[in-house]
Coordinates of C-alpha atoms in Angstrom, one line a residue:
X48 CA -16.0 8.0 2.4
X49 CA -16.9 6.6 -1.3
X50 CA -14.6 9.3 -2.4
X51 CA -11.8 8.0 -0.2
X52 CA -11.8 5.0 -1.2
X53 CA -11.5 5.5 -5.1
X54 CA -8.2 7.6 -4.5
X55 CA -6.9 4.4 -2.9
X56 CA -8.4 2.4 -5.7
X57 CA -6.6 4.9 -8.1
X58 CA -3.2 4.7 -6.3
X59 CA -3.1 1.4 -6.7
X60 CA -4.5 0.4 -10.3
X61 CA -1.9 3.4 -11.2
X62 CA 1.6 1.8 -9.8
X63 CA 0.6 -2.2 -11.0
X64 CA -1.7 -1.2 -14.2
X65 CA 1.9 0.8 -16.1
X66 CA 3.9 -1.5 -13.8
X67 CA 2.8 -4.7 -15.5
X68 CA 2.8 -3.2 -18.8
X69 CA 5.6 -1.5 -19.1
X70 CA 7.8 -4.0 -20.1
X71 CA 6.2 -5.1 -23.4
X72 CA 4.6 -2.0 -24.1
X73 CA 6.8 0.9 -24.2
X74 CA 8.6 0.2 -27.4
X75 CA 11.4 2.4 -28.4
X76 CA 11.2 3.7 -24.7
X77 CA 12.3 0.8 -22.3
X78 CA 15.6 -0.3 -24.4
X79 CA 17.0 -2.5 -21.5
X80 CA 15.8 -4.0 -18.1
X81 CA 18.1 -1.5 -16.7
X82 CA 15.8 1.0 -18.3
X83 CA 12.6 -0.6 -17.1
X84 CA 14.1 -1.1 -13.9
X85 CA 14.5 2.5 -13.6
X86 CA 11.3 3.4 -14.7
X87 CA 9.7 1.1 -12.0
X88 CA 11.5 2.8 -9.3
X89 CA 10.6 5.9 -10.3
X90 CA 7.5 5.9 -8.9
X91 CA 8.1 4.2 -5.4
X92 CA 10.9 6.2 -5.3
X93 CA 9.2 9.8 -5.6
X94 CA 6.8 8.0 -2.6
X95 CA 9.7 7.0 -0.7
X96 CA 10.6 11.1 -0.4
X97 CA 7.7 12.8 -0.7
X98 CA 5.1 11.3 1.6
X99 CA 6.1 12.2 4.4
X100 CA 6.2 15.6 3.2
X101 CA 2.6 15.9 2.1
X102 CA 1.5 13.9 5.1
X103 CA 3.3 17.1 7.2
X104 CA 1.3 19.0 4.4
X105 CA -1.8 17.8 5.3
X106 CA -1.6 18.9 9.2
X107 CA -0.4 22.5 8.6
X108 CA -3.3 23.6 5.5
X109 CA -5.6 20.7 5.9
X110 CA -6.4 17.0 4.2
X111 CA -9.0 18.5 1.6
X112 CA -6.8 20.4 -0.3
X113 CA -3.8 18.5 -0.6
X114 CA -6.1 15.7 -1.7
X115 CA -7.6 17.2 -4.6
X116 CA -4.3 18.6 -5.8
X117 CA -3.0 15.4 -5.4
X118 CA -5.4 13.6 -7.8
X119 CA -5.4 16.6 -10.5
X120 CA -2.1 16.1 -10.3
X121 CA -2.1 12.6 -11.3
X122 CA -4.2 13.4 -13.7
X123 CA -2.7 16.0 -15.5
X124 CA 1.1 14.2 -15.0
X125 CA -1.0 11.0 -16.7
X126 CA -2.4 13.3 -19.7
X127 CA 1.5 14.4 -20.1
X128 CA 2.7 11.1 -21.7
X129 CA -1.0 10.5 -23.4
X130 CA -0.8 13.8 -25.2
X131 CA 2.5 14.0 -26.1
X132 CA 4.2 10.6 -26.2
X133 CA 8.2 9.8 -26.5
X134 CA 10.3 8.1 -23.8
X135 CA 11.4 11.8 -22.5
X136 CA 7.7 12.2 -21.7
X137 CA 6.9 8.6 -20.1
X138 CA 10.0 9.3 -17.1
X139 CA 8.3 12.5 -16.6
X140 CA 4.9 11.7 -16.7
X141 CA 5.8 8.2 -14.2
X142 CA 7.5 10.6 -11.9
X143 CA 4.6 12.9 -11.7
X144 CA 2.4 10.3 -11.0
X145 CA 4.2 9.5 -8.2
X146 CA 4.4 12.6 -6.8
X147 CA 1.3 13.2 -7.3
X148 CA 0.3 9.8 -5.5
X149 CA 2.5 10.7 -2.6
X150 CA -0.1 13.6 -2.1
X151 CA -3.6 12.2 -2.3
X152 CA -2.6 8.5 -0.8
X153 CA -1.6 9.7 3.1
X154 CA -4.2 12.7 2.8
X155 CA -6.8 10.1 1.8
X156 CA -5.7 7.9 4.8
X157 CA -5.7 11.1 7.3
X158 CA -9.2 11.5 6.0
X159 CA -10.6 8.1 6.5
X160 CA -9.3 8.8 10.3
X161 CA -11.0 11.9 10.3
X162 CA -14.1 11.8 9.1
X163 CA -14.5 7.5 10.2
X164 CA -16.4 7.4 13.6
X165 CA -14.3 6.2 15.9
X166 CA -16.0 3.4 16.8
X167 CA -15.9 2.1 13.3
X168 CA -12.6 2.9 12.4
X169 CA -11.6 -1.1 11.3
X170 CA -14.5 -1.3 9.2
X171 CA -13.5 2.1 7.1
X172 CA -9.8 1.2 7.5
X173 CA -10.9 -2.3 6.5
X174 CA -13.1 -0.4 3.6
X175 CA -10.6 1.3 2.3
X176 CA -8.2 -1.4 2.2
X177 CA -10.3 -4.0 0.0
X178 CA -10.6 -1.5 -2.5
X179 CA -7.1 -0.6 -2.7
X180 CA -5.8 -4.1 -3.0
X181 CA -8.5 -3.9 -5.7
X182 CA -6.7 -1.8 -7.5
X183 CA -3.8 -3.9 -7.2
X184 CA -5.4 -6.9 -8.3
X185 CA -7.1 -5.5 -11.4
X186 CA -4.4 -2.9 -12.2
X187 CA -2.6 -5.4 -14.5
X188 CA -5.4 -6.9 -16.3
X189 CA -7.6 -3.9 -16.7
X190 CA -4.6 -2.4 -17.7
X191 CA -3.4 -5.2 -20.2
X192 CA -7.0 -4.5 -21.8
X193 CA -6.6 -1.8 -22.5
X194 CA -2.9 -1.6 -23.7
X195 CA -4.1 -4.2 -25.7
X196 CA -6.7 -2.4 -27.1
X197 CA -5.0 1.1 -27.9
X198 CA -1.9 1.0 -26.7
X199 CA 0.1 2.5 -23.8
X200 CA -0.6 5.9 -24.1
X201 CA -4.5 4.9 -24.1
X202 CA -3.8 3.3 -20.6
X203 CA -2.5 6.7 -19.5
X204 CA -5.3 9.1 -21.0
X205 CA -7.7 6.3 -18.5
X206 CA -6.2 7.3 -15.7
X207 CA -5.9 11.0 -16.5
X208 CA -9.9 10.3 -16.5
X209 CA -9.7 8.2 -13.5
X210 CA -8.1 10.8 -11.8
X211 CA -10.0 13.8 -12.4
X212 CA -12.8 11.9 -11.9
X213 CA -12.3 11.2 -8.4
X214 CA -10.9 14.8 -7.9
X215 CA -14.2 16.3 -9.0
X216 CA -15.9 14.0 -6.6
X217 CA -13.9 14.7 -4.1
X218 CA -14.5 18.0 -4.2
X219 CA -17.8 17.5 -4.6
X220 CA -18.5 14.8 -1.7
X221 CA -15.6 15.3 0.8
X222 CA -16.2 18.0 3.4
X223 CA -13.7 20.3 4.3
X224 CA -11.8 19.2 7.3
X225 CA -9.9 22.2 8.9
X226 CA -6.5 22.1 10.0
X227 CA -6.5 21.8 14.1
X228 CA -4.7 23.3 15.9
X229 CA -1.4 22.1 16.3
X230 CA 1.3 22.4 19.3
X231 CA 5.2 24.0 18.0
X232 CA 6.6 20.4 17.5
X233 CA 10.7 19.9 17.5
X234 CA 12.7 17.2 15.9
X235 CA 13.3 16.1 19.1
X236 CA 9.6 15.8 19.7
X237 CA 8.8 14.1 16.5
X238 CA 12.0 12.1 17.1
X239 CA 10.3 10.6 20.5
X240 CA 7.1 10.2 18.5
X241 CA 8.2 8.1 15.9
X242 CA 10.1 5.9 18.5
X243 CA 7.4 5.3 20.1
X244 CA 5.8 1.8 20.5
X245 CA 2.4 3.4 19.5
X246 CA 4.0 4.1 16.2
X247 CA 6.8 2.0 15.5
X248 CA 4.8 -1.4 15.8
X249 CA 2.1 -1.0 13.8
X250 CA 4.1 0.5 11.1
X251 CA 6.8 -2.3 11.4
X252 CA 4.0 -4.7 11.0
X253 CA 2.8 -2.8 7.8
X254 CA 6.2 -3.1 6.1
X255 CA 6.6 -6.8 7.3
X256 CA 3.6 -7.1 5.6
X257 CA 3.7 -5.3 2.4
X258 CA 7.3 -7.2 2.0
X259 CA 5.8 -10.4 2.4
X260 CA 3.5 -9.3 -0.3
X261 CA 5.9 -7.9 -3.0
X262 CA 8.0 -10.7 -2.6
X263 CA 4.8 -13.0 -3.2
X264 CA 3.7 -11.6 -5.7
X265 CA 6.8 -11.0 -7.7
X266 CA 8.9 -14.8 -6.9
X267 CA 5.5 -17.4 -6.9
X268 CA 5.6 -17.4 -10.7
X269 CA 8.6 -17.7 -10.9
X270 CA 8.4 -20.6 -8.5
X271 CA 5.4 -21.7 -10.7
X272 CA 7.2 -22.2 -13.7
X273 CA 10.5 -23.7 -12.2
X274 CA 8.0 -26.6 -11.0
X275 CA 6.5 -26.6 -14.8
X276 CA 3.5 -24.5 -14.3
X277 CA 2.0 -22.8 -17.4
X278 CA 1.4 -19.3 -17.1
X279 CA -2.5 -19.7 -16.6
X280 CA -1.4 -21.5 -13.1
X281 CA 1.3 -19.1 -11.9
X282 CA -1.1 -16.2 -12.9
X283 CA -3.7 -17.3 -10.7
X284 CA -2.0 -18.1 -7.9
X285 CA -1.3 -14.3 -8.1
X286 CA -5.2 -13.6 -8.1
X287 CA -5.4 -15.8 -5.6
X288 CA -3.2 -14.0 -2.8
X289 CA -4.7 -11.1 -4.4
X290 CA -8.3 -11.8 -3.7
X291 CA -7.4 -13.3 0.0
X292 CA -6.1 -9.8 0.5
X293 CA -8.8 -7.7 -0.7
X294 CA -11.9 -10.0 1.2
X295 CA -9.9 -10.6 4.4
X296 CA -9.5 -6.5 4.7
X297 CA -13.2 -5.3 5.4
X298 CA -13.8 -8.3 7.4
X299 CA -11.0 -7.7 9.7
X300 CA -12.1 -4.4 10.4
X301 CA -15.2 -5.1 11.5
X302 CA -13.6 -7.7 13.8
X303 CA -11.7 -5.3 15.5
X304 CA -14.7 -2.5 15.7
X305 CA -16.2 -5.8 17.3
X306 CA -13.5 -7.1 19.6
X307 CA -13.3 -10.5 17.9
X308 CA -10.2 -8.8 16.8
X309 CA -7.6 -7.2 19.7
X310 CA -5.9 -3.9 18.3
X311 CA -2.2 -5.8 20.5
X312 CA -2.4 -9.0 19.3
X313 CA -4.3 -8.8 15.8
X314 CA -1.4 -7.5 13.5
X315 CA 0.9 -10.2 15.3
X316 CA -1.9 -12.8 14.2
X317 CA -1.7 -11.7 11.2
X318 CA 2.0 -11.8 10.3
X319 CA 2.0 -15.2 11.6
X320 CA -0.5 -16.3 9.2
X321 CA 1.8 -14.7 6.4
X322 CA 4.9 -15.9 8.2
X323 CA 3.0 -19.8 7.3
X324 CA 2.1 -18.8 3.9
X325 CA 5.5 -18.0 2.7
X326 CA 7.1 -21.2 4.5
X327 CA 3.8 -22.7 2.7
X328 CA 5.4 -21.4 -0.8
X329 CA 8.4 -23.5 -0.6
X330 CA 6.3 -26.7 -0.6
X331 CA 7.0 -28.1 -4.7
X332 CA 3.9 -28.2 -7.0
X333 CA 0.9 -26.0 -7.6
X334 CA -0.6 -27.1 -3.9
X335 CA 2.5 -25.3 -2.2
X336 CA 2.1 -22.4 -4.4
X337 CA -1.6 -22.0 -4.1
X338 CA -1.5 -22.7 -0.2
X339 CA 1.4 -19.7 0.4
X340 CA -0.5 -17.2 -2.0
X341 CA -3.7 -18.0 0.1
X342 CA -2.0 -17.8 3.4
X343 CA 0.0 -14.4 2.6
X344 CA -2.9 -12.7 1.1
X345 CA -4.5 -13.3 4.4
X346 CA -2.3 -12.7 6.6
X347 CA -1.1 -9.2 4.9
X348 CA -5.2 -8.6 4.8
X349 CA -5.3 -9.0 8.5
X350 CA -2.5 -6.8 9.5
X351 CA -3.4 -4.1 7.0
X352 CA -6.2 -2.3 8.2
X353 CA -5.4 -3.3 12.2
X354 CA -1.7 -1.5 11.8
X355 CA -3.6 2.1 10.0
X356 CA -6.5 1.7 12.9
X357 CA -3.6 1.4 15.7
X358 CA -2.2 4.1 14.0
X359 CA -5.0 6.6 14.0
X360 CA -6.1 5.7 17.3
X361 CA -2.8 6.8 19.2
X362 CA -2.3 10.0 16.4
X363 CA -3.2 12.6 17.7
X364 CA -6.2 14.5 15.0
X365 CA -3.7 17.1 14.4
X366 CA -0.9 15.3 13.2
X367 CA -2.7 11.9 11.7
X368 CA -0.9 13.3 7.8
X369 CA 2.8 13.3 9.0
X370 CA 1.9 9.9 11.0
X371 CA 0.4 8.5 7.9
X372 CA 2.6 9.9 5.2
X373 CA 5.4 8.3 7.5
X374 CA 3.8 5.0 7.6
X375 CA 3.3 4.9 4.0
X376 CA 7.5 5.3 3.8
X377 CA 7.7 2.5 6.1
X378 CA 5.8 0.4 3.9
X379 CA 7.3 1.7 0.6
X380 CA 10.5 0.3 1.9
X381 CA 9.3 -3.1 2.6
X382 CA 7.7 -3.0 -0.8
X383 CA 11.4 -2.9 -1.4
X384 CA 13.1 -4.4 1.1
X385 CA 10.9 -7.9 0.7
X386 CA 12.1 -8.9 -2.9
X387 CA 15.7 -8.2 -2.5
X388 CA 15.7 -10.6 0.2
X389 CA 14.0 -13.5 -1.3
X390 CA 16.4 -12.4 -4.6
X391 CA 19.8 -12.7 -2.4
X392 CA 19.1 -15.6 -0.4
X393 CA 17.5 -17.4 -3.4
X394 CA 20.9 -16.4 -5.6
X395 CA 23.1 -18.1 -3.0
X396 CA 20.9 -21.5 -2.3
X397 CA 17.4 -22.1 -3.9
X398 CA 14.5 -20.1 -4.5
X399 CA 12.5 -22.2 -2.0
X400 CA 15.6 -20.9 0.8
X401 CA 14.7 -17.1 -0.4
X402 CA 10.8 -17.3 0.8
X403 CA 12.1 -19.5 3.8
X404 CA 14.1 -16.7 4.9
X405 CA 12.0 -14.1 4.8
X406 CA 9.2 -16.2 6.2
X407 CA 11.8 -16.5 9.6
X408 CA 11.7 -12.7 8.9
X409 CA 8.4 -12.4 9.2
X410 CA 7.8 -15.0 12.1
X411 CA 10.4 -12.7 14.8
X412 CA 8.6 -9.4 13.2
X413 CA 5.4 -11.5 14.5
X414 CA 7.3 -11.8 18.0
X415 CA 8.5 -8.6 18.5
X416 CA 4.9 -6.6 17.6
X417 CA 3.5 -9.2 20.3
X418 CA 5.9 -8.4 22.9
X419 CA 6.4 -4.5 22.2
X420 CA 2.3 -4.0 22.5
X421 CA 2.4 -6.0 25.7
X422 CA -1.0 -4.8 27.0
X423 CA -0.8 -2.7 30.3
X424 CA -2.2 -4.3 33.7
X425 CA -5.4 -1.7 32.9
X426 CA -5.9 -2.8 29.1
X427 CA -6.9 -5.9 27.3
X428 CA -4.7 -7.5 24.4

């Protein structure tokens, strides 16, 4: 499992570690915020299309494979722009990496359902979760290390490491997991699938909560310094919801493998929980701020690894790629779709209106997961 859980590590510190440094880095190749803007979305956007594709990928030749292409990918798209250098090179080696990442990321999720016994499958969905929102927590100061230290292009020749590191053990550790057998499927068929309940409310709670979490992380400094906070404040309320994230994840998981946890009524729990953190964050003053980071970063650690473990456990094995690669697309768009609400709500009143909105967002996405995985007479919440 070690394996899987550094690609998820390497996804992550990938997108936030150029992410954060982009900006004030990339001189001569980020000439507007247009620019940067565009080089952002680049790599969200190449996720947005292609996992669902590779996900589909997965189920017809097998996880393994797509896997390891995936990370040699990422690392030979990363070596692109540390060899060679020039702004040309940095859109194309941004969009390979997130290309590439849209391979290894739902094949390494497919995996963990896999090869996870199923009795355990919170605590390695719970596993796999702290260390990916460890990569997102040390992506941008790792990463300002070393941009600091050598530059941009040095950031990118680490993760053309990092990545065929992990392929090589990958490829060394994973086993090979064949392709099973798989019934004709029709769009129709995947149609009904996807509308299912099974499917539809977990992810629906993964993109309220990845949303939730963008938004946090992207408009509490800038709440931070509107009340007068200096950057040292704002920045850790950021490691803050960060760290609630990552230590809420494995512990979750092993609540649900334990039934402290219900698989129905767990992922509602947790939006709640983020639902009160971002009503928390339009409180004045570093206590408001600190309270909605800690709330959030718990509430998006609860629903995290309980939305993937509902997932695989009403996949079928055969198909668990195209159900994950499409769950990662739901939450790629609440990655998206959190900001821009907080952004045009807050440009109309107040900031402190923009997290109160999507906080009532939030709260009726809490709602409707409890009532659409109403338990059956024969099943327990």
């Amino acid at each position: 499992m070690w394996p899987l859980y550094a690609a998820g590590f390497t996804t992550a510190f990938g997108a936030h570690g150029i992410a954060a440094n982009l900006g004030g880095q990339a001189r001569g190749a980020v000439t507007s915020l247009l620019v940067l803007g565009g080089l952002l979305a680049l790599y969200d956007g190449a996720e947005v299309v292609l996992k669902p594709v590779f996900g589909t990928l997965a189920d017809r030749i097998g996880a393994r494979p797509v896997l390891l292409g995936g990370l040699a990918a990422f690392a030979a798209a990363s070596a692109l722009y540390a060899g060679a250098g020039g702004p040309g090179w940095l859109w194309a080696a941004r969009l390979g990496q997130g290309a590439a990442a849209s391979a290894f990321s739902p094949s390494a999720a497919a995996l963990v359902a896999r090869l996870g016994p199923a009795a355990e499958r919170g605590r390695v969905f719970g596993s796999y979760g702290f260390y990916k929102s460890l990569g997102y927590a040390l992506g941008p100061l790792l990463g300002g290390v070393v941009v600091w230290a050598g530059g941009l292009r040095l950031l990118f020749t680490v993760l053309a490491v990092l990545g065929a590191a992990v392929a090589g053990w990958a490829a060394l550790a994973v086993p090979v997991v064949p392709p099973l057998p798989r019934a004709r499927q029709t769009v129709l068929d995947l149609a009904r699938r996807l509308a299912d309940p099974a499917f539809l409310a977990p992810t629906a709670a993964l993109a309220a909560a990845t949303a939730a979490l963008s938004a946090a992380v992207g408009f509490l400094p800038v709440a931070g310094r509107a009340d007068g906070l200096g950057t040292v404040a704002t920045g850790a309320a950021v490691s803050v919801l960060a760290c609630c994230a990552a230590v809420v994840q494995p512990w979750a998981g092993r609540a649900l493998d334990a039934g402290r946890l219900k698989p129905r009524s767990g992922p509602a729990l947790g939006l709640a929980v983020t639902a009160a953190g971002l009503a928390c964050a339009m409180l004045p003053g570093l206590t408001g701020i600190l309270l909605g980071a800690a709330l959030t970063g718990a509430g998006t650690g609860l629903v995290t690894p309980l939305g993937f473990a509902a997932l695989a456990a009403s996949t079928p094995a055969e198909r668990l790629g195209q159900t994950m690669g499409t769950a990662e697309l739901g939450r790629e768009l609440g990655d998206a779709g959190g900001p821009l609400v907080v952004a045009a709500t807050a440009s109309l009143t107040t900031l402190a209106y923009g997290f109160g909105a999507l906080a009532a967002l939030i709260a009726l996405a809490a709602l409707t997961t409890l009532a659409t995985l109403r338990p059956r007479p024969d099943e327990t919440a």
